[in-house]
Coordinates of C-alpha atoms and ligand atoms in Angstrom, one line a residue:
M1 CA 14.5 -3.1 -29.9
K2 CA 13.2 -3.7 -26.6
I3 CA 9.7 -2.1 -25.7
Y4 CA 8.2 -2.1 -22.1
V5 CA 4.2 -2.4 -21.9
P6 CA 3.4 -3.2 -18.1
R7 CA 1.3 -6.0 -16.9
D8 CA 0.6 -4.0 -13.8
A9 CA -4.0 -4.6 -13.1
A10 CA -4.2 -0.4 -13.1
A11 CA -2.6 -0.5 -16.5
L12 CA -4.7 -3.0 -17.9
G13 CA -7.5 -1.4 -16.7
V14 CA -7.1 0.8 -19.0
G15 CA -6.0 -1.0 -22.4
A16 CA -3.0 -2.2 -21.6
D17 CA -3.1 -5.6 -23.3
Q18 CA -4.6 -4.3 -26.2
T19 CA -1.6 -1.9 -26.7
A20 CA 0.6 -4.6 -26.1
E21 CA -1.0 -6.6 -28.9
G22 CA -1.1 -3.6 -31.6
L23 CA 2.6 -3.2 -30.9
V24 CA 3.5 -6.1 -31.5
A25 CA 0.9 -6.5 -34.6
E26 CA 2.6 -3.6 -35.9
A27 CA 5.9 -4.1 -35.8
R28 CA 5.4 -7.7 -37.4
R29 CA 3.6 -6.0 -40.0
R30 CA 6.5 -2.8 -40.6
G31 CA 9.0 -5.9 -39.7
I32 CA 10.2 -4.7 -37.2
A33 CA 11.8 -6.9 -34.9
V34 CA 10.5 -6.4 -31.1
E35 CA 11.5 -7.6 -27.8
L36 CA 8.2 -7.3 -25.5
I37 CA 8.2 -6.7 -21.8
R38 CA 6.0 -6.6 -19.6
N39 CA 7.2 -4.8 -16.4
G40 CA 5.5 -3.5 -13.4
S41 CA 3.7 0.1 -13.6
R42 CA 6.0 3.0 -12.7
G43 CA 3.3 4.0 -10.6
L44 CA 2.4 7.4 -13.1
L45 CA -1.2 6.1 -13.2
W46 CA -2.8 9.2 -15.2
L47 CA -0.2 8.1 -18.0
E48 CA -1.1 4.6 -18.1
P49 CA -0.7 2.1 -20.8
L50 CA 2.7 3.9 -20.9
V51 CA 4.9 2.3 -22.9
E52 CA 8.7 2.5 -23.0
V53 CA 11.3 2.3 -25.3
D54 CA 15.0 0.9 -25.3
V55 CA 17.1 3.5 -27.1
G56 CA 20.4 2.8 -26.7
G57 CA 20.4 1.8 -22.7
T58 CA 17.9 4.5 -22.1
R59 CA 13.9 4.7 -21.5
M60 CA 11.9 6.8 -23.5
A61 CA 7.9 7.1 -22.3
Y62 CA 5.1 7.6 -24.8
G63 CA 1.9 7.5 -22.7
P64 CA -1.3 7.6 -21.9
V65 CA -0.8 4.8 -25.7
Q66 CA -4.0 3.4 -26.3
S67 CA -4.1 0.2 -29.4
E68 CA -5.2 3.4 -31.9
D69 CA -2.1 5.4 -30.9
V70 CA 0.5 2.6 -31.9
A71 CA 0.3 3.3 -35.7
G72 CA 1.1 7.1 -35.1
L73 CA 3.8 6.9 -33.0
F74 CA 5.5 3.6 -35.6
D75 CA 5.0 6.9 -38.1
A76 CA 7.1 9.4 -36.2
D77 CA 9.7 6.8 -35.5
F78 CA 9.2 6.6 -31.6
T79 CA 11.2 3.3 -31.5
S80 CA 14.6 6.2 -32.3
G81 CA 13.1 8.0 -29.4
K82 CA 11.4 10.3 -31.6
P83 CA 9.4 13.4 -30.5
H84 CA 5.1 12.5 -30.9
A85 CA 2.5 14.0 -29.2
L86 CA 2.3 11.6 -26.6
S87 CA 6.3 11.6 -25.7
H88 CA 7.3 12.4 -22.5
G89 CA 11.3 12.0 -22.9
V90 CA 13.4 10.5 -20.8
T91 CA 11.1 7.9 -18.3
A92 CA 14.0 8.3 -15.4
E93 CA 13.8 12.6 -16.1
I94 CA 10.0 12.5 -15.9
P95 CA 9.9 15.2 -12.7
Y96 CA 6.8 12.9 -10.8
L97 CA 9.6 10.3 -11.1
K98 CA 12.9 11.9 -10.4
R99 CA 12.1 13.1 -7.2
Q100 CA 11.2 9.8 -5.5
E101 CA 13.3 8.4 -3.4
R102 CA 12.9 4.6 -4.9
L103 CA 14.3 2.5 -2.4
T104 CA 11.7 -0.3 -1.4
F105 CA 10.3 0.1 -5.5
A106 CA 13.8 0.9 -6.8
R107 CA 13.1 -2.1 -9.5
V108 CA 9.6 -1.6 -9.8
G109 CA 8.1 -0.3 -13.7
I110 CA 12.7 -1.4 -14.4
T111 CA 12.6 -5.1 -14.4
D112 CA 10.9 -8.1 -15.5
P113 CA 8.6 -9.5 -12.8
R114 CA 8.9 -12.9 -14.1
S115 CA 12.4 -13.0 -14.6
L116 CA 14.9 -14.0 -11.7
E117 CA 17.5 -13.2 -13.7
D118 CA 16.8 -10.0 -13.9
Y119 CA 16.1 -9.2 -10.5
K120 CA 19.6 -10.0 -9.7
E121 CA 21.0 -8.0 -12.3
H122 CA 19.1 -5.1 -10.7
G123 CA 20.8 -6.0 -7.0
G124 CA 18.7 -8.8 -6.1
Y125 CA 18.9 -11.3 -3.8
R126 CA 22.3 -9.5 -2.6
G127 CA 20.6 -9.0 0.9
L128 CA 19.8 -12.4 1.1
A129 CA 23.2 -13.1 0.6
A130 CA 23.8 -10.6 3.7
A131 CA 21.4 -12.1 5.9
L132 CA 23.0 -15.9 4.9
A133 CA 26.7 -15.0 6.5
Q134 CA 24.9 -13.7 9.4
K135 CA 23.8 -15.0 12.9
P136 CA 19.7 -14.4 14.0
A137 CA 20.7 -11.6 16.4
D138 CA 23.0 -9.9 14.2
I139 CA 19.9 -9.2 11.1
I140 CA 18.1 -7.9 14.0
A141 CA 20.1 -6.0 15.2
G142 CA 20.4 -4.7 11.6
V143 CA 16.6 -4.7 10.9
T144 CA 16.3 -2.7 14.2
A145 CA 19.4 -0.1 13.3
S146 CA 17.3 0.8 10.0
G147 CA 14.7 2.1 12.5
L148 CA 12.1 0.4 10.2
R149 CA 8.7 0.4 11.4
G150 CA 5.5 -1.5 10.3
R151 CA 4.2 0.0 6.9
G152 CA 0.3 -1.6 7.2
G153 CA -0.7 1.0 9.3
A154 CA 0.1 0.9 13.3
A155 CA 4.0 1.6 12.9
F156 CA 5.3 -0.8 15.2
P157 CA 8.7 -1.4 15.1
A158 CA 9.4 -4.5 12.9
G159 CA 12.6 -5.4 14.7
I160 CA 11.1 -5.6 18.0
K161 CA 8.8 -8.2 16.7
W162 CA 11.4 -10.1 14.8
K163 CA 13.1 -10.2 18.2
T164 CA 9.9 -11.2 20.3
V165 CA 9.7 -14.1 17.3
L166 CA 13.3 -15.0 18.1
G167 CA 13.6 -15.1 21.6
T168 CA 10.3 -17.2 22.0
P169 CA 11.2 -20.8 21.7
G170 CA 9.0 -23.2 19.5
T171 CA 9.4 -26.3 17.4
Q172 CA 7.6 -24.6 14.1
K173 CA 7.3 -21.1 13.6
Y174 CA 5.7 -19.1 10.7
I175 CA 6.1 -15.9 9.1
V176 CA 2.5 -13.9 7.8
C177 CA 2.4 -11.7 4.7
N178 CA -0.4 -9.0 5.1
A179 CA -1.2 -8.6 1.2
D180 CA -4.9 -8.3 2.0
E181 CA -4.8 -4.5 1.2
G182 CA -8.2 -3.2 2.2
D183 CA -7.8 0.6 2.7
S184 CA -9.3 2.8 0.1
G185 CA -7.1 4.5 -1.8
T186 CA -4.3 2.2 -1.7
F187 CA -2.4 -0.1 -3.9
S188 CA 1.6 0.2 -2.9
D189 CA 1.2 -3.3 -1.9
R190 CA -0.9 -4.6 -4.8
M191 CA 2.6 -3.0 -7.1
L192 CA 4.8 -3.9 -5.7
M193 CA 3.4 -7.6 -5.9
E194 CA 3.0 -7.3 -9.5
G195 CA 6.0 -5.6 -10.5
D196 CA 8.6 -7.2 -8.4
P197 CA 7.6 -9.9 -6.6
F198 CA 10.7 -11.4 -5.8
V199 CA 11.6 -8.5 -3.1
L200 CA 9.3 -9.8 -0.8
I201 CA 9.8 -13.4 -1.4
E202 CA 13.6 -12.2 -0.3
G203 CA 12.3 -10.1 2.6
M204 CA 10.0 -12.8 4.1
T205 CA 13.3 -15.4 3.3
I206 CA 15.5 -13.0 5.3
A207 CA 12.9 -12.8 8.2
G208 CA 12.5 -16.4 8.3
L209 CA 16.5 -17.2 8.1
A210 CA 16.2 -14.4 11.4
T211 CA 13.6 -15.5 13.9
G212 CA 14.1 -19.1 13.0
A213 CA 10.3 -19.3 10.6
T214 CA 10.8 -22.0 8.2
Q215 CA 7.3 -21.7 6.4
G216 CA 5.4 -18.2 5.5
Y217 CA 2.3 -17.3 3.6
I218 CA 1.6 -14.4 1.9
Y219 CA -2.9 -14.0 2.9
L220 CA -3.7 -11.8 -0.1
R221 CA -6.8 -10.5 -1.2
W222 CA -8.8 -12.5 -3.9
E223 CA -9.3 -9.0 -5.7
Y224 CA -5.5 -9.7 -6.8
P225 CA -5.6 -11.8 -9.2
Q226 CA -2.7 -10.4 -11.1
A227 CA -0.7 -10.1 -8.5
K228 CA -1.6 -13.9 -7.6
A229 CA 0.1 -15.0 -11.1
A230 CA 2.9 -12.8 -10.2
L231 CA 4.1 -14.6 -6.9
E232 CA 3.1 -17.7 -7.9
A233 CA 5.6 -17.5 -11.1
A234 CA 8.3 -15.8 -9.0
I235 CA 7.4 -18.3 -6.2
T236 CA 8.8 -21.4 -8.6
A237 CA 11.4 -19.8 -10.1
A238 CA 13.4 -18.9 -6.3
A239 CA 12.6 -22.4 -5.6
A240 CA 14.0 -24.2 -8.6
A241 CA 17.1 -21.4 -8.0
G242 CA 17.6 -22.6 -4.1
Y243 CA 16.3 -19.6 -3.2
L244 CA 13.6 -20.9 -1.0
G245 CA 13.2 -24.9 -0.4
R246 CA 14.7 -27.3 2.7
N247 CA 18.5 -25.6 2.2
I248 CA 17.9 -22.5 0.6
Q249 CA 21.5 -21.5 -1.2
D250 CA 23.2 -24.7 0.3
S251 CA 22.9 -23.2 3.8
G252 CA 21.1 -25.6 5.5
K253 CA 18.5 -23.2 6.6
A254 CA 15.0 -24.2 5.2
F255 CA 12.2 -21.4 3.9
E256 CA 9.0 -22.5 1.7
L257 CA 6.7 -20.3 1.0
E258 CA 2.8 -19.7 -0.4
V259 CA 0.2 -17.8 -1.1
R260 CA -3.4 -17.9 0.4
M261 CA -6.1 -15.9 -1.1
G262 CA -8.6 -14.8 1.2
A263 CA -12.0 -14.6 0.6
G264 CA -12.8 -10.6 1.2
A265 CA -13.3 -8.8 4.3
Y266 CA -11.8 -5.9 5.8
I267 CA -11.4 -6.5 8.7
C268 CA -9.6 -10.1 7.4
G269 CA -6.4 -7.7 6.9
E270 CA -6.6 -7.1 10.9
E271 CA -3.9 -9.5 12.2
T272 CA -5.2 -11.5 14.6
S273 CA -8.2 -12.2 12.5
L274 CA -6.5 -13.3 9.5
L275 CA -4.7 -15.6 11.1
E276 CA -8.4 -16.4 12.0
S277 CA -8.8 -16.4 8.1
L278 CA -6.1 -18.4 7.4
E279 CA -6.7 -21.4 9.6
G280 CA -10.3 -21.7 8.1
K281 CA -12.1 -20.1 10.3
R282 CA -14.4 -17.0 10.5
G283 CA -12.3 -14.2 10.2
Q284 CA -12.9 -12.3 13.6
V285 CA -10.3 -10.2 15.9
R286 CA -8.9 -12.6 18.3
F287 CA -8.1 -10.8 22.3
K288 CA -4.6 -9.0 22.6
P289 CA -2.8 -10.8 24.6
P290 CA -1.3 -13.3 23.6
L291 CA 0.9 -11.4 20.5
P292 CA 1.0 -13.3 17.7
A293 CA 4.5 -13.1 17.7
I294 CA 4.1 -15.4 21.0
E295 CA 1.0 -17.2 19.8
G296 CA 0.1 -16.6 16.6
L297 CA -0.7 -19.1 13.4
W298 CA -1.7 -22.5 14.6
G299 CA -0.8 -20.5 18.3
K300 CA 3.1 -20.6 17.2
P301 CA 5.3 -18.0 17.8
T302 CA 4.2 -15.6 14.2
V303 CA 5.8 -12.7 12.6
I304 CA 3.1 -11.2 10.6
G305 CA 3.8 -8.5 8.5
N306 CA 2.6 -6.1 5.3
V307 CA 3.7 -6.7 2.2
I308 CA 6.2 -2.8 2.1
T309 CA 7.9 -3.7 5.5
F310 CA 9.0 -7.4 4.4
A311 CA 10.0 -5.5 1.0
S312 CA 12.0 -3.1 2.7
V313 CA 14.2 -5.7 4.0
P314 CA 16.6 -6.4 1.6
I315 CA 17.6 -3.0 0.9
I316 CA 18.6 -2.3 4.5
M317 CA 20.2 -6.1 4.9
D318 CA 22.4 -5.0 1.5
R319 CA 23.4 -1.8 2.2
G320 CA 23.4 -1.2 6.1
G321 CA 20.4 -0.2 8.6
E322 CA 22.3 3.5 9.1
F323 CA 22.5 4.2 4.7
Y324 CA 18.0 3.0 5.6
Q325 CA 17.9 5.4 9.1
H326 CA 19.9 7.9 6.9
F327 CA 16.8 8.9 5.3
G328 CA 13.5 10.4 7.0
M329 CA 12.5 12.3 10.0
G330 CA 12.1 12.1 13.3
R331 CA 11.0 8.0 14.9
S332 CA 10.0 7.8 11.1
R333 CA 12.7 6.8 9.0
G334 CA 13.2 5.6 5.6
T335 CA 10.8 6.0 2.5
L336 CA 6.9 5.2 2.1
P337 CA 5.0 4.6 -0.8
M338 CA 3.0 7.3 -0.7
Q339 CA -0.1 6.4 -2.7
L340 CA -2.4 9.2 -4.5
A341 CA -5.7 8.6 -5.6
G342 CA -9.1 10.3 -5.4
N343 CA -10.1 13.7 -7.1
I344 CA -6.4 14.1 -8.1
K345 CA -5.0 15.4 -11.1
Q346 CA -1.8 13.2 -11.2
G347 CA -2.2 10.0 -9.2
G348 CA 0.0 6.9 -8.7
L349 CA 2.8 6.0 -6.3
V350 CA 5.1 8.3 -4.7
E351 CA 7.7 6.9 -2.6
I352 CA 9.9 9.3 -0.8
A353 CA 11.3 9.7 2.5
F354 CA 9.4 10.7 5.8
G355 CA 8.7 14.7 6.3
M356 CA 7.9 16.2 2.8
T357 CA 4.6 17.8 3.6
L358 CA 1.1 16.9 2.5
R359 CA 0.4 20.0 0.6
E360 CA 3.8 19.4 -1.2
L361 CA 2.6 15.5 -1.8
L362 CA -0.8 17.1 -3.2
Y363 CA 0.6 19.7 -5.6
D364 CA 4.1 19.2 -6.7
F365 CA 3.5 15.7 -7.2
G366 CA -0.4 15.1 -7.3
G367 CA -0.7 18.5 -9.4
G368 CA -4.1 19.5 -7.7
S369 CA -7.5 18.0 -8.1
F370 CA -8.6 16.2 -11.5
S371 CA -12.1 18.5 -11.2
G372 CA -9.7 21.8 -11.5
R373 CA -11.6 22.6 -8.6
P374 CA -10.0 23.8 -5.2
I375 CA -8.8 20.4 -2.7
R376 CA -11.0 20.9 0.1
A377 CA -10.6 17.8 2.4
V378 CA -7.6 14.8 2.2
Q379 CA -8.2 11.9 3.5
V380 CA -5.1 9.9 5.1
G381 CA -4.5 6.6 6.1
G382 CA -7.4 4.4 4.8
P383 CA -11.1 4.4 5.6
L384 CA -10.2 4.5 9.6
G385 CA -8.2 8.2 8.6
A386 CA -8.9 11.7 9.6
Y387 CA -10.4 13.6 7.2
H388 CA -8.2 17.0 6.5
P389 CA -8.6 20.3 6.3
E390 CA -6.5 22.9 4.1
S391 CA -5.1 24.7 7.4
Q392 CA -3.8 21.2 8.1
F393 CA -2.2 20.5 4.3
D394 CA 1.4 21.8 6.1
T395 CA 1.8 18.7 8.2
P396 CA 5.0 16.8 7.1
L397 CA 4.3 13.1 6.4
D398 CA 5.5 11.4 9.8
Y399 CA 3.8 9.4 12.1
E400 CA 3.6 11.9 15.4
A401 CA 3.1 15.0 13.2
F402 CA -0.1 12.8 11.9
A403 CA -1.0 11.8 15.3
A404 CA -0.6 15.5 16.7
I405 CA -3.2 16.5 14.5
K406 CA -5.8 13.5 15.7
G407 CA -5.2 11.6 12.2
M408 CA -2.7 8.9 11.4
L409 CA -0.6 8.4 8.0
G410 CA -1.5 4.6 8.2
H411 CA -0.6 2.6 4.9
G412 CA -0.2 5.9 3.1
G413 CA -3.1 6.6 1.3
I414 CA -4.6 10.0 0.5
V415 CA -7.8 10.3 -1.5
A416 CA -8.6 13.9 -2.6
F417 CA -11.9 15.5 -2.9
D418 CA -12.5 19.3 -4.4
D419 CA -14.9 21.5 -2.8
S420 CA -18.0 19.8 -4.5
V421 CA -17.7 17.0 -1.1
D422 CA -20.3 16.6 1.6
M423 CA -18.4 16.6 4.3
A424 CA -21.7 15.5 6.2
A425 CA -22.1 12.2 3.9
Q426 CA -18.3 11.4 4.5
A427 CA -18.6 10.4 8.1
R428 CA -22.2 9.1 7.4
Y429 CA -19.8 7.0 5.2
A430 CA -17.1 6.2 7.5
M431 CA -19.9 5.5 10.4
E432 CA -21.8 3.3 8.0
F433 CA -18.3 1.3 6.5
C434 CA -17.7 0.3 10.0
A435 CA -21.2 -1.4 10.8
I436 CA -20.7 -2.7 7.3
E437 CA -16.6 -4.1 8.2
S438 CA -17.5 -4.6 11.8
C439 CA -17.0 -8.6 13.1
G440 CA -19.4 -8.2 15.6
K441 CA -16.9 -9.7 18.2
C442 CA -17.1 -6.7 20.6
T443 CA -20.1 -4.4 21.3
P444 CA -18.9 -0.9 20.7
C445 CA -18.6 -1.5 17.6
R446 CA -20.8 -4.2 16.8
I447 CA -23.8 -1.8 18.4
G448 CA -22.5 1.8 18.4
S449 CA -21.6 2.0 14.7
T450 CA -25.6 1.2 13.6
R451 CA -26.5 3.1 16.0
G452 CA -23.9 5.9 15.4
V453 CA -25.7 5.9 11.9
E454 CA -28.7 6.3 12.5
V455 CA -27.5 9.7 14.7
I456 CA -25.6 11.1 12.2
D457 CA -28.9 10.6 10.2
R458 CA -30.7 13.0 12.8
L459 CA -27.9 15.4 13.1
I460 CA -28.4 15.5 9.3
A461 CA -31.6 15.9 9.0
G462 CA -31.4 18.2 11.9
E463 CA -33.5 16.8 14.9
N464 CA -32.6 18.8 17.4
A465 CA -28.8 18.4 16.4
A466 CA -27.2 20.0 19.3
K467 CA -28.7 16.8 21.2
Q468 CA -27.4 14.8 18.1
E469 CA -24.0 15.9 18.2
A470 CA -23.4 15.5 21.5
I471 CA -24.7 11.9 21.8
L472 CA -22.5 11.7 18.5
R473 CA -19.0 12.4 19.9
D474 CA -20.0 11.1 23.4
L475 CA -20.6 7.1 21.1
C476 CA -17.2 8.3 19.2
E477 CA -15.6 8.2 23.1
T478 CA -16.9 5.1 23.7
L479 CA -15.8 3.8 20.2
T480 CA -12.5 4.5 21.0
Y481 CA -11.9 3.5 24.5
G482 CA -14.1 0.5 24.3
S483 CA -13.1 -1.2 20.9
L484 CA -11.0 -4.6 21.1
C485 CA -9.6 -3.7 17.9
A486 CA -8.7 -0.2 15.7
L487 CA -11.9 -1.2 13.2
G488 CA -14.1 0.3 15.6
G489 CA -11.3 2.5 17.9
L490 CA -10.5 4.2 15.0
T491 CA -13.8 5.1 13.0
P492 CA -14.4 7.9 15.0
Y493 CA -11.1 10.0 14.1
P494 CA -13.0 10.4 9.5
V495 CA -16.0 10.9 11.7
I496 CA -15.2 13.4 14.5
S497 CA -12.7 15.4 12.1
A498 CA -15.3 15.8 9.3
L499 CA -17.2 17.4 12.1
N500 CA -14.7 19.3 13.9
H501 CA -13.1 20.7 10.8
F502 CA -16.1 21.0 8.6
P503 CA -19.2 21.6 10.8
Q504 CA -21.1 23.8 8.3
D505 CA -21.6 20.6 5.8
F506 CA -23.9 19.2 9.0
V507 CA -26.1 22.3 8.9
K508 CA -27.9 22.7 6.2
P509 CA -29.3 25.7 4.5
V510 CA -33.2 24.4 4.2
R511 CA -33.2 23.3 7.7
A512 CA -31.8 26.3 9.2
S513 CA -33.7 29.0 7.7
S514 CA -36.6 26.2 8.5
A515 CA -35.6 26.5 12.1
A516 CA -35.3 30.2 12.2
G517 CA -38.9 29.6 10.6
Ligands
LIG1 C1 -9.7 -2.9 11.3 C2 -8.3 -3.6 10.0 C3 -7.5 -3.8 8.9 C4 -6.2 -3.9 9.0 N1 -6.2 -4.0 7.5 C5 -4.6 -4.2 7.1 C6 -4.2 -4.2 5.6 O1 -4.9 -4.4 4.7 N2 -3.0 -5.0 5.3 C7 -1.9 -4.7 6.6 O2 -0.6 -5.1 6.2 N3 -2.4 -4.4 7.4 C8 -3.6 -4.2 7.6 N4 -4.0 -3.9 9.2 C9 -2.8 -3.8 10.3 C10 -2.8 -5.3 10.9 O3 -3.4 -5.4 12.1 C11 -0.9 -5.5 11.1 O4 -1.0 -3.6 12.7 C12 -0.1 -5.1 10.6 O5 -0.3 -6.4 9.7 C13 1.0 -5.5 11.2 O6 2.4 -5.6 10.2 P1 3.6 -4.1 10.0 O7 3.6 -4.5 11.8 O8 4.4 -4.6 9.2 O9 2.1 -3.1 9.7 C14 -4.8 -3.8 9.6 C15 -5.4 -3.0 11.1 C16 -7.2 -3.3 11.0 C17 -7.2 -3.1 12.6
LIG2 S1 -14.0 -3.1 17.1 FE1 -15.4 -4.5 15.7 S2 -13.8 -5.0 14.7 FE2 -12.4 -5.3 15.8 S3 -12.9 -7.0 17.4 FE3 -14.7 -5.4 17.7 S4 -16.7 -5.8 16.4 FE4 -14.5 -6.9 16.0

């Protein structure tokens, strides 16, 4: 009897450990032999802790299961898949999951993240096998043909980056995984590292083979201790089985991998700050050029990529670039794991091909707001993403379509707000975030963000509002064009979108009447 209870941090946060302990104790009391598997999360976060039982090879879902529900589940004979108030039927048939196109997350929630055998039984390391049979340039040609663009935010084509590193001479090259995942409302990197760490290791190893890099680092935010444990266990298992080390699968090729913990700063997710931090210095943005692909970690050619970018590579190697690029729309090829958060009924992870509209995601998957009130605004793409009003909900999830409405898809984070939101407060928050997180290297961001908060305060207070608005817009233009990196450069997105789409929130009725008086 196999029972699955996630070890994912989101599940642990709502009592998954207690549920697991309760299940084992109750089974023992009743003399039922069970094998408990701590899997990753299926991504249906409102149902966590989601318990699954294997009934004749089919997994049945129950959730959210708290420890006090356990005895009742046994009474209802849930181990035979029998109905119960918490039953959701066959897991794979739950519409939220069934409608997804899981390529990168194909194994998350299904396999045991600590088992290399389970990984291989579910198609793991087939991508590496294919890569080992190819020349570096051919591996890169496959990645280029897939149309894969970086999933960390900037959506730069992965193949071009890899090609630059391959073509740059160097005695030592590096692969660095950006696992800082600082964007608000995002958790796909974490879910993947906790739920299927081997796929990230495999993707980075392929990147090493393709570029000639023999050393990799995963720069992980310190707030992710479960991901650290999962990665370190997987690295040890992969090394023991010859999938990492000096002679990968007797190919004569080397690739070693280590996890490094960040100390917690949003700017350390920016790639050049991350490299500074990895080198043991204060996380501050570097001037570009030189690009990290030419002079990266310790001045050596370096591929730096997001977790999801690397984790998408094994399936591309296994199934071919053509297979992957078949998904998506326009120049956005493949799938993007969207993360639904904020005021949303069914928050969680939705991996789908580019092209679905924001509205479909919010309502067909998300089920509307958690509060039951109308969704008024949605911030897409993290704290530097724009706030979108209802009139833009029919925009397809595509990098270019969002750029055309002065927004960005970024890392796929979606934060929903109902009609009780105060968008002037959100604009202030966005500007203050920049002031707090600024690395201080350039003047528009370091000084401009602090002045920006003051201007927004005066605007909201109604002190000569027209003039304050003009100053704010002018300041945002300076931030856009004068900042050294995208923290200062993109902060105007949330600020100006709030001002443009929700101008009424910046004029409070009290002030309007006092102005009239
Ligand atoms: C302020 C700031 C924060 C960022 N944070 C992250 C992050 O947490 N994770 C990430 O993968 N990329 C982040 N990025 C983007 C990285 O600079 C870089 O583009 C990315 O790591 C490249 O990987 P990719 O090509 O696979 O997307 C951030 C960028 C900026 C400007
Ligand atoms: S924009 Fe801000 S975070 Fe980026 S380099 Fe300038 S001061 Fe640093």
